[in-house]
Short mmCIF file of C-alpha atoms in Angstrom, two decimals:
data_model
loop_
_atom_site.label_atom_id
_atom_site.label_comp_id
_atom_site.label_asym_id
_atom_site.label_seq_id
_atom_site.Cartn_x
_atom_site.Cartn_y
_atom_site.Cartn_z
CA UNK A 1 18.78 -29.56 24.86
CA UNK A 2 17.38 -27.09 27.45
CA UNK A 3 15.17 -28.77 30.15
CA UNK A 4 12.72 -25.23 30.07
CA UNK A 5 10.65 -27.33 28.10
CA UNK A 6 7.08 -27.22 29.33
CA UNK A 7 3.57 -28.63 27.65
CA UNK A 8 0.90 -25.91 27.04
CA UNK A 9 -1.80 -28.37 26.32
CA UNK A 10 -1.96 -27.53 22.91
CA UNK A 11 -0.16 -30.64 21.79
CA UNK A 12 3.22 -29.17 20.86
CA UNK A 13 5.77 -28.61 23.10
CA UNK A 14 7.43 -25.61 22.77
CA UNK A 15 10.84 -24.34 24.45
CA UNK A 16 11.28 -21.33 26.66
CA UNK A 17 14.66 -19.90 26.32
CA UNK A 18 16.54 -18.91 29.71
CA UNK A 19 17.40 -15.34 29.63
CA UNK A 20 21.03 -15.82 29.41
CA UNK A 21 20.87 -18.04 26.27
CA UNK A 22 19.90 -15.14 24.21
CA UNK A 23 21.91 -12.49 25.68
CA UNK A 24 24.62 -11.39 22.98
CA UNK A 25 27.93 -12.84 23.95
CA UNK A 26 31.32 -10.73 23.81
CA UNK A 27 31.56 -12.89 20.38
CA UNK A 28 28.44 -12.35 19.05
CA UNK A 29 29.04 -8.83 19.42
CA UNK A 30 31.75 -8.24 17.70
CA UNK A 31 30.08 -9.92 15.10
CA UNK A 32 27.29 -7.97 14.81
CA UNK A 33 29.57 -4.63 15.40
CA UNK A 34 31.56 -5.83 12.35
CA UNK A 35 28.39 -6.77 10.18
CA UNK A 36 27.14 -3.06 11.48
CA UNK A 37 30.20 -1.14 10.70
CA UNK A 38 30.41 -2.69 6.92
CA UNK A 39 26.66 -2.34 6.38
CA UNK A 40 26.38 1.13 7.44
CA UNK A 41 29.93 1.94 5.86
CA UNK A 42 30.67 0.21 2.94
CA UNK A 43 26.99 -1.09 1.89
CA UNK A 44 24.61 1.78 2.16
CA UNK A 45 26.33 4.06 0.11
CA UNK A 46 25.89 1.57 -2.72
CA UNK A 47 23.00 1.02 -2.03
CA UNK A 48 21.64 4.43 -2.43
CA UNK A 49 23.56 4.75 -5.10
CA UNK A 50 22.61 1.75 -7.41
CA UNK A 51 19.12 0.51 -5.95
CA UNK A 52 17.40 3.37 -7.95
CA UNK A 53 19.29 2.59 -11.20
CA UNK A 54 18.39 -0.99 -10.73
CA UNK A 55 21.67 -2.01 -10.78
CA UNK A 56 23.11 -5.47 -8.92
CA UNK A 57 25.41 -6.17 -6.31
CA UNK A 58 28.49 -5.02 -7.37
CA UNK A 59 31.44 -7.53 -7.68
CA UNK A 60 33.81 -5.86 -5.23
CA UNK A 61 30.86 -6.09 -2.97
CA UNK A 62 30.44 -9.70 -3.39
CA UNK A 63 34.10 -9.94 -2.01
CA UNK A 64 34.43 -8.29 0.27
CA UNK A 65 31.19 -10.40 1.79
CA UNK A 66 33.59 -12.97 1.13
CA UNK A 67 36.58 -11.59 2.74
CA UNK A 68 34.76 -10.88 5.89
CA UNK A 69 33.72 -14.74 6.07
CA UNK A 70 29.45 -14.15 5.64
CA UNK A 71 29.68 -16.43 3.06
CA UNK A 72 31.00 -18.98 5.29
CA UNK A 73 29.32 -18.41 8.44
CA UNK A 74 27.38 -21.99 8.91
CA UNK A 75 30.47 -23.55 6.93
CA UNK A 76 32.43 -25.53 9.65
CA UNK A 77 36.04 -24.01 10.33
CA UNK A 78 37.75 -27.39 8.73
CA UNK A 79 36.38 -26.40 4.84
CA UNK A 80 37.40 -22.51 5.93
CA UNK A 81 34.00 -21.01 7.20
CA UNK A 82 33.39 -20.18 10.90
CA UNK A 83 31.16 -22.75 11.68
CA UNK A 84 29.05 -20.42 14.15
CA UNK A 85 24.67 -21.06 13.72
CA UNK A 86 21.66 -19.90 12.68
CA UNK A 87 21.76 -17.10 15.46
CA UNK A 88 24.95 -15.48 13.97
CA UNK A 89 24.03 -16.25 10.46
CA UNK A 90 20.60 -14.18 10.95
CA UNK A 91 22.16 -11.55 13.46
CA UNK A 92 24.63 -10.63 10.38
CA UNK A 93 21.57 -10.71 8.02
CA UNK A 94 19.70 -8.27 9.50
CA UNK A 95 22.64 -5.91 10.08
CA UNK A 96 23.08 -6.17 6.21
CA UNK A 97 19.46 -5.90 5.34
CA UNK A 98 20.04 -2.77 7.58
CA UNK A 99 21.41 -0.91 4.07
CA UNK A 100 20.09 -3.52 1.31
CA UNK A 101 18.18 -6.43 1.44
CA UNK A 102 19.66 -8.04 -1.37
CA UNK A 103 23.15 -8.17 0.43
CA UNK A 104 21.63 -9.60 3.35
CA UNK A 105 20.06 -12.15 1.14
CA UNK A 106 23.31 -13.19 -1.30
CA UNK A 107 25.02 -14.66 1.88
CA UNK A 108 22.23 -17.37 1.50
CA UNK A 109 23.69 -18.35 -1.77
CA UNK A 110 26.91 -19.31 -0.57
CA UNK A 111 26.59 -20.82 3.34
CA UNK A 112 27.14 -24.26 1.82
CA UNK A 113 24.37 -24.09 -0.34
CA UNK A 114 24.88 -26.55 -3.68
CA UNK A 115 27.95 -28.14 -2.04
CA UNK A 116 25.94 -32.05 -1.55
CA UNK A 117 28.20 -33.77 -4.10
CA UNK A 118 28.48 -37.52 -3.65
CA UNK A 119 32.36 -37.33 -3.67
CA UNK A 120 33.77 -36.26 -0.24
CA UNK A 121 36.76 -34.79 -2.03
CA UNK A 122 34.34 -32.87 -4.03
CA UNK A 123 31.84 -31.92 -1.24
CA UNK A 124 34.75 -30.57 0.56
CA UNK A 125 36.11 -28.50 -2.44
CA UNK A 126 33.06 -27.03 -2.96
CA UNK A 127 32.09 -25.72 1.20
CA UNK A 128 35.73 -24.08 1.15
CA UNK A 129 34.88 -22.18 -2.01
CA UNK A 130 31.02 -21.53 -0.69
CA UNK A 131 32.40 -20.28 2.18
CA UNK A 132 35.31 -17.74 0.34
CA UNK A 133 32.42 -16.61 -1.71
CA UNK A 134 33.96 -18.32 -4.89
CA UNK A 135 30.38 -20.93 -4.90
CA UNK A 136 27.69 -19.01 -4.95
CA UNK A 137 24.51 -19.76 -6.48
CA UNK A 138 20.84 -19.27 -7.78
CA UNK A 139 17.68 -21.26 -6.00
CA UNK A 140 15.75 -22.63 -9.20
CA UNK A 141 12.91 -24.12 -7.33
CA UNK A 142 10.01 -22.30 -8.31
CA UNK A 143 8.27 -22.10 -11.62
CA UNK A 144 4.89 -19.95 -13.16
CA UNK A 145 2.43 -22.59 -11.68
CA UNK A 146 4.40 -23.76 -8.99
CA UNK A 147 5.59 -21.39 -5.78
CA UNK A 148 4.14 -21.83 -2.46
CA UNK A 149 3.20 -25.82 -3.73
CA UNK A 150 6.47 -26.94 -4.87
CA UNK A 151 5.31 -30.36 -4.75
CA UNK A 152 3.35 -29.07 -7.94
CA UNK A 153 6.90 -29.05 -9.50
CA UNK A 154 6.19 -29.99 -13.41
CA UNK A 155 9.95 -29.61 -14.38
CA UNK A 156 11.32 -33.21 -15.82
CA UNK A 157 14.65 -35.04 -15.32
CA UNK A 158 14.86 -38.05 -17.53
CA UNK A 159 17.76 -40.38 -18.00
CA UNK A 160 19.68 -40.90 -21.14
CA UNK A 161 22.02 -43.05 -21.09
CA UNK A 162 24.62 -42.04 -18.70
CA UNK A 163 22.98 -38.34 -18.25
CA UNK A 164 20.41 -36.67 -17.56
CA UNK A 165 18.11 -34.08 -19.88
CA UNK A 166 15.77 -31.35 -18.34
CA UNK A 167 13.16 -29.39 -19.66
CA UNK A 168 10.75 -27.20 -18.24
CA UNK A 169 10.47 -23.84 -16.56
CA UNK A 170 11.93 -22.21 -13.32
CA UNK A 171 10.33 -18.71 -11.96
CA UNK A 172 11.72 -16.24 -9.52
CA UNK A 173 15.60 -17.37 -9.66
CA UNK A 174 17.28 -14.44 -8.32
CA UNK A 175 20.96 -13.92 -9.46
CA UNK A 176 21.25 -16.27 -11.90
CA UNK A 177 23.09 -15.52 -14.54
CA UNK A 178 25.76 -14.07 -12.53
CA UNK A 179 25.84 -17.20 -10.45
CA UNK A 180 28.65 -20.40 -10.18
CA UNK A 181 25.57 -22.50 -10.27
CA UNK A 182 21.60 -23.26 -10.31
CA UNK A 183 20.47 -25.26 -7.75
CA UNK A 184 17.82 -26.91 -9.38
CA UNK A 185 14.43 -28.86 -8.31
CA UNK A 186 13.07 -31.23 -11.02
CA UNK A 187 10.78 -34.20 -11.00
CA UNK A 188 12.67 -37.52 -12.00
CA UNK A 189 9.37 -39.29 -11.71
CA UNK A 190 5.62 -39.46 -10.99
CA UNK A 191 5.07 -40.30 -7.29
CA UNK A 192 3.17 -43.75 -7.08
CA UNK A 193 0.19 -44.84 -5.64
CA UNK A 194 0.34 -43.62 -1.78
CA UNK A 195 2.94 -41.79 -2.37
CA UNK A 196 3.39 -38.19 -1.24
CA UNK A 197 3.07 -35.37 -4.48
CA UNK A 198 6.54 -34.40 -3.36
CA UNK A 199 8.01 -38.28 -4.44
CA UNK A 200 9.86 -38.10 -7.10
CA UNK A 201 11.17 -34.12 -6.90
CA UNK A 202 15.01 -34.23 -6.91
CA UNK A 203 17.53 -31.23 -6.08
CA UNK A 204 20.46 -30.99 -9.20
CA UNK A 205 23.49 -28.95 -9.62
CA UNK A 206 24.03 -27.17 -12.34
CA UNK A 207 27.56 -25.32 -12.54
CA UNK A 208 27.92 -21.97 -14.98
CA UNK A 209 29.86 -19.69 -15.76
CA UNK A 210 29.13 -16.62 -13.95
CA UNK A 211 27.58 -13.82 -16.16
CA UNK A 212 26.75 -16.70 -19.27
CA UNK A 213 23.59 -19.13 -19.17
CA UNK A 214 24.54 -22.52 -19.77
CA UNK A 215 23.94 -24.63 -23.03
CA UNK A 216 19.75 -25.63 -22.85
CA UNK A 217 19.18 -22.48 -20.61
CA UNK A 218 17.67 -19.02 -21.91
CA UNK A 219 16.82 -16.36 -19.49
CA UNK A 220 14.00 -13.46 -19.00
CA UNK A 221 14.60 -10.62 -16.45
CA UNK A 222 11.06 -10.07 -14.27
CA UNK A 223 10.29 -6.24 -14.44
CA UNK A 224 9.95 -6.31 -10.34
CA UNK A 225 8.87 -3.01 -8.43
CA UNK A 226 11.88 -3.50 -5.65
CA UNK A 227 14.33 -6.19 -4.25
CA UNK A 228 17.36 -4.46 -6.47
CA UNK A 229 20.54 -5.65 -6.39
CA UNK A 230 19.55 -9.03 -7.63
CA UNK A 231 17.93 -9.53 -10.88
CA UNK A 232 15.37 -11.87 -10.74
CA UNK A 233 15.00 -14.31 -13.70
CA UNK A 234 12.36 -16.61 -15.68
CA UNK A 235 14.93 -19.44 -17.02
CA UNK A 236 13.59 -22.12 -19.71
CA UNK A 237 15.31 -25.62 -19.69
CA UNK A 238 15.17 -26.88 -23.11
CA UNK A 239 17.44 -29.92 -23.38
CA UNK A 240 19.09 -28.96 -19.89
CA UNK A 241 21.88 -32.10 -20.35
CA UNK A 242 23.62 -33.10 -16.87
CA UNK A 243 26.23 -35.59 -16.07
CA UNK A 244 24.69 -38.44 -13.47
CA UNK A 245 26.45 -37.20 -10.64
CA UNK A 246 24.55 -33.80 -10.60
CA UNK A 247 21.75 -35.61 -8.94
CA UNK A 248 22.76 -34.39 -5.53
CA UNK A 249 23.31 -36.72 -2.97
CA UNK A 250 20.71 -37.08 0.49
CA UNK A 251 21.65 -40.64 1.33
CA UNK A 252 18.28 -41.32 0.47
CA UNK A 253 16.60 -43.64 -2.24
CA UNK A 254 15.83 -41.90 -5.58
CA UNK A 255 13.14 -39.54 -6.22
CA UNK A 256 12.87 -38.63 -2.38
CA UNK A 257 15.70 -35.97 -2.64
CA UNK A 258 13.50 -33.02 -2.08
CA UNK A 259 12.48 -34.18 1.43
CA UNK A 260 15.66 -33.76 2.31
CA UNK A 261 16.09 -30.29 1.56
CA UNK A 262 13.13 -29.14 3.42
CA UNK A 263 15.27 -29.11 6.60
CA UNK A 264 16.95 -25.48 5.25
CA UNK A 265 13.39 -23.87 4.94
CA UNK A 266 13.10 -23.37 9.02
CA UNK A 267 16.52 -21.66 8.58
CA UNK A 268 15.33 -19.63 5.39
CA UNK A 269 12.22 -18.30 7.46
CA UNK A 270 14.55 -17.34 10.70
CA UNK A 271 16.77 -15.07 7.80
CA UNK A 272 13.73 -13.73 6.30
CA UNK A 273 12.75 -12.29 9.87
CA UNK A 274 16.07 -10.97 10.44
CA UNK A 275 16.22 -9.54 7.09
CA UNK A 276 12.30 -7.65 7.65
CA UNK A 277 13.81 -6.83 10.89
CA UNK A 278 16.51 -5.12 9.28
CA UNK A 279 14.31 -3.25 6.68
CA UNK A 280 11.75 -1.82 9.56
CA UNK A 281 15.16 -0.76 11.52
CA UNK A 282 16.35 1.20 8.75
CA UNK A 283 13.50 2.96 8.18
CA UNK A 284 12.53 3.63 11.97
CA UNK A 285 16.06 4.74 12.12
CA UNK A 286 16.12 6.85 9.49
CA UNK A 287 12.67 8.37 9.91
CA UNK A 288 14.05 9.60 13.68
CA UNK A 289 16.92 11.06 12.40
CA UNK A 290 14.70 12.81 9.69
CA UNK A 291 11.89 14.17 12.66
CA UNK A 292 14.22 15.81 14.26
CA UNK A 293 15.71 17.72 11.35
CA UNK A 294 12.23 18.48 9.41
CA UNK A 295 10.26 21.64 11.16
CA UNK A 296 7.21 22.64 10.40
CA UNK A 297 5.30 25.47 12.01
CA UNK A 298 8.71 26.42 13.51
CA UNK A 299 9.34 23.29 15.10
CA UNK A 300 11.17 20.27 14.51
CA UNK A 301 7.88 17.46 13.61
CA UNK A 302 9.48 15.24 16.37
CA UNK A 303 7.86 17.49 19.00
CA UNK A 304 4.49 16.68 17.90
CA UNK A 305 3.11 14.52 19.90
CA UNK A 306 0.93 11.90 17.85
CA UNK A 307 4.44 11.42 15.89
CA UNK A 308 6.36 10.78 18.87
CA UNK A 309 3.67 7.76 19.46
CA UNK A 310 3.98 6.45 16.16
CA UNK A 311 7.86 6.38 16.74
CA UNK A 312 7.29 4.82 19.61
CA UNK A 313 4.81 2.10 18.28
CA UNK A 314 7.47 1.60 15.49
CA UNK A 315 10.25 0.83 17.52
CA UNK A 316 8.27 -1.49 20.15
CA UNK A 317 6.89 -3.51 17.06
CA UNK A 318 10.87 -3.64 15.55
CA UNK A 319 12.14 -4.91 19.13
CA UNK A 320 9.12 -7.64 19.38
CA UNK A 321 9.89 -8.80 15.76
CA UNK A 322 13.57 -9.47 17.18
CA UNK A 323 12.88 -11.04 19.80
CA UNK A 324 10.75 -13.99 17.60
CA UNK A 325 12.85 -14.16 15.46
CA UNK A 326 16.13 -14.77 18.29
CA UNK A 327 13.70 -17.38 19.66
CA UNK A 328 13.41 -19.32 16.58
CA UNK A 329 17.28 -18.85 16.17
CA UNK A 330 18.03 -20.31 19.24
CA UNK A 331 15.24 -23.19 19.08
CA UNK A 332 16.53 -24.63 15.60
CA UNK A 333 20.17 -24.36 16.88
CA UNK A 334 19.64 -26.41 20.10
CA UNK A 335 17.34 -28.66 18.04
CA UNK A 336 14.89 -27.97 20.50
CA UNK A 337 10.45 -29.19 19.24
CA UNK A 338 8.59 -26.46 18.21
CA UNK A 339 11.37 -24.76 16.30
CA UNK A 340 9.90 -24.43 12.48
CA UNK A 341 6.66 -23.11 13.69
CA UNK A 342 8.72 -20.79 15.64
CA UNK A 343 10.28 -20.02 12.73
CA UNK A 344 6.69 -19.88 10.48
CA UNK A 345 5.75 -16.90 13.92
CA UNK A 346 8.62 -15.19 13.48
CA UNK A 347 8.68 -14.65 9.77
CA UNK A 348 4.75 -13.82 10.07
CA UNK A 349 5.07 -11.55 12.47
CA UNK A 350 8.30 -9.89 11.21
CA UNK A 351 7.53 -9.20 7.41
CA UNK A 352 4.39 -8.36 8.62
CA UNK A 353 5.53 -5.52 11.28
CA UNK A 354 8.36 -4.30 8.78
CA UNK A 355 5.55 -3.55 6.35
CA UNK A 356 3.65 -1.36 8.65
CA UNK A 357 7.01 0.47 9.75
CA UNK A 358 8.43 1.06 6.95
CA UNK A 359 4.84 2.46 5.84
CA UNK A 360 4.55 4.48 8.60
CA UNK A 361 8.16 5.72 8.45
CA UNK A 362 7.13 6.60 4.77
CA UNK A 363 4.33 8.58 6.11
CA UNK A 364 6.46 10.79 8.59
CA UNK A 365 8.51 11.93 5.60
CA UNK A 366 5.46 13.10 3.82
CA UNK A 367 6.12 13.96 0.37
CA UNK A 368 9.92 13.71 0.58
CA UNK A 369 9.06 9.98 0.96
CA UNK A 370 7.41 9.27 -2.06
CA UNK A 371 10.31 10.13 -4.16
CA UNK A 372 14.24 7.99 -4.62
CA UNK A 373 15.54 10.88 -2.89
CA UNK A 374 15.89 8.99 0.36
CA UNK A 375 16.39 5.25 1.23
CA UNK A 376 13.01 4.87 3.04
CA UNK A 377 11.23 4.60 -0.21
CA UNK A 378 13.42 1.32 -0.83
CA UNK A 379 13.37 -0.04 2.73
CA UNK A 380 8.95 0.21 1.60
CA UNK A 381 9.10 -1.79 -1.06
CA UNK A 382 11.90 -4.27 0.15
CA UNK A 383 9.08 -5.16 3.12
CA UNK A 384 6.44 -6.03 0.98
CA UNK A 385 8.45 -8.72 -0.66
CA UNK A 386 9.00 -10.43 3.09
CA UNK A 387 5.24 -11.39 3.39
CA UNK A 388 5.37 -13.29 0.05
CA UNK A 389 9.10 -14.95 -0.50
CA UNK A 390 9.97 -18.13 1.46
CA UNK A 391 6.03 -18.36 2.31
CA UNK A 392 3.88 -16.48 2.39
CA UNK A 393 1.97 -14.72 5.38
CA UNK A 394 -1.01 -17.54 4.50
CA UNK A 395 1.43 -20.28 4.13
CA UNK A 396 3.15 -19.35 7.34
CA UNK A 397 -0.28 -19.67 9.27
CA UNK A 398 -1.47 -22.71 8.12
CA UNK A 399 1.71 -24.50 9.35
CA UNK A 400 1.06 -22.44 12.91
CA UNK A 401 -3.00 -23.32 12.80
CA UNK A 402 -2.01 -27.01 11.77
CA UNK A 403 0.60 -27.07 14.98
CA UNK A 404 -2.24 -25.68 17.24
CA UNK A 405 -4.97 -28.44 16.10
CA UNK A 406 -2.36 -31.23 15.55
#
């Protein structure tokens, strides 16, 4: 751990990061050059293509995510991923939510995501297939009354016999039907006096067949206004019946499984930064290119000079988003204190500043942006969904308010 460390009085201790320690190294370069190159190459063209049809992520897509290892990038190198950290995993994100959001957010179905099985020989099956791409899943943790309070969870896992049988209701699973697997948060039991709401919430596995629901699972497609790429489902568990060991594994005592899993959401946040980073670069990007093309009055709109501050504004706002959300990075992989608040800033402050960019990138097209004629309309919509997925902008500052008056 770094020794930068230094008390501001507030009661949290919070890390400075030297200078060098976020500088991109030769390796995390080529990285991001690669993640840039397919993105820009090999992404975006789909994208434009098959966002406005509402179409998903094409299969050949979804390999060659594999091929390039971004489905194994916080596997360790033994089960076949790369075994790099949250800093790489995020720098690729945002280079992929660059051209479409929803590619930069599949890698986070794969990553090693549903692989906690109780056998080693199992557990170590299923990272080398998360990290080919061949294990990739669907989060089924929220449901209609339950999304920023999952420990409001009303979705039951009771024993019979030897197995177990769900029923309930899941919201907001994106990908799921075309998925290996749900990973699925149910309650096993009621939490008991003194206990925490959250007792008694387990995580399960649930392997499928991709493009087929299994037996005790229907589906609903949510009409959404953006996020393409993914189709986002309502499932209902109706005799849901699961062999005993697809209670997944934490070491832990039954019913306190979910606690467990709460270490990923620091990680989540961090990607959902990178990814609104992503979505405000495109569209400052793309709204650049577009000023200097566009004239009006016989000259190009990029010589007017309340545009050329809004550019400017734009791009400072993009490179201070970056910069949080690097810190965070770089806090949660040196396990450094302060580093899931840093993570609650930099997803606040990121979805936040992609929403105004990409709005006022909208606005510099003028009419031509309020049409599927060019990708900025997408990027738009794509950054409204940061300030509500994986917390909201009011959940996020609660946990920062609570860290200040700890």
């Amino acid at each position: 751990m770094s020794e930068t460390w230094k008390r501001r009085g507030l009661g949290e201790v919070t890390t400075a990061a030297p200078a060098d320690a976020l500088a991109l190294s030769p390796e995390r370069r080529a990285l991001q050059a690669t993640a840039r190159a397919f993105a820009m190459e090999e992404v975006l063209p789909v994208a434009d293509e098959l966002d406005p049809r509402r179409e998903d992520i094409p299969a050949a897509l979804l390999d060659r995510l594999g091929e390039l290892g971004f489905f194994g990038l916080l596997v360790d190198a033994e089960h076949g991923g790369q075994g790099l950290g949250v800093f790489e995993y995020c720098l690729v994100s945002e280079e992929l939510a660059r051209a479409w959001m929803s590619v930069g957010s599949i890698i986070a179905r794969g990553n090693g995501t549903g692989c906690a099985s109780p056998d080693p020989d199992r557990r170590a099956e299923l990272l080398r297939a998360s990290a080919a791409g061949r294990w990739v899943g669907a989060i089924a943790f929220s449901e209609p009354h339950a999304g920023s309070d999952l420990a409001g969870v009303g979705c039951t896992a009771r024993r019979d016999g030897s197995e177990w049988v769900v029923e309930g209701t899941k919201r907001w699973v994106g990908h799921a039907l075309s998925a290996d697997f749900l990973h699925l948060l149910a309650r096993t039991r009621p939490p008991g006096e003194g206990e925490s709401r959250s007792d008694g919430l387990e995580l399960f596995l649930v392997p499928k067949e991709r493009g087929r629901f299994p037996d005790g699972v229907t589906g609903t497609p949510i009409d959404k206004i953006g996020y393409f790429g993914l189709t986002t489902w309502e499932l209902t568990l109706d005799g849901l019946r699961l062999p005993a060991d697809a209670l997944q594994d934490t070491g832990q005592a039954e019913g306190q499984g979910f606690k467990d899993s709460l270490r990923w959401l620091g990680t989540a946040r961090v990607q959902t930064a990178a990814r609104a980073v992503g979505l405000a670069r495109g569209a400052l990007e793309d709204a650049v290119a577009y000023s200097r093309r566009r004239e009006q009055f016989g000259h190009p709109i990029a010589d007017q000079q309340a545009l050329r501050h809004k550019l400017a504004d734009m791009a400072a706002a993009v490179d201070a988003a970056r910069a949080l959300w690097w810190h965070a990075a770089w806090l949660l992989d040196e396990g450094a204190p302060g580093g899931d608040v840093a993570a609650s800033s930099a997803k606040l402050f990121a979805s936040e500043t992609a929403e105004r960019v990409t709005s006022d990138a909208l606005q510099i097209f003028g009419g031509n942006g309020y049409t599927t004629e060019h990708s900025v309309e997408r990027y738009w919509r794509d950054a409204r969904l940061t300030t509500i997925f994986e917390g909201t902008s009011e959940i996020q500052r609660k946990i920062i308010s609570d860290a200040l008056l700890a």
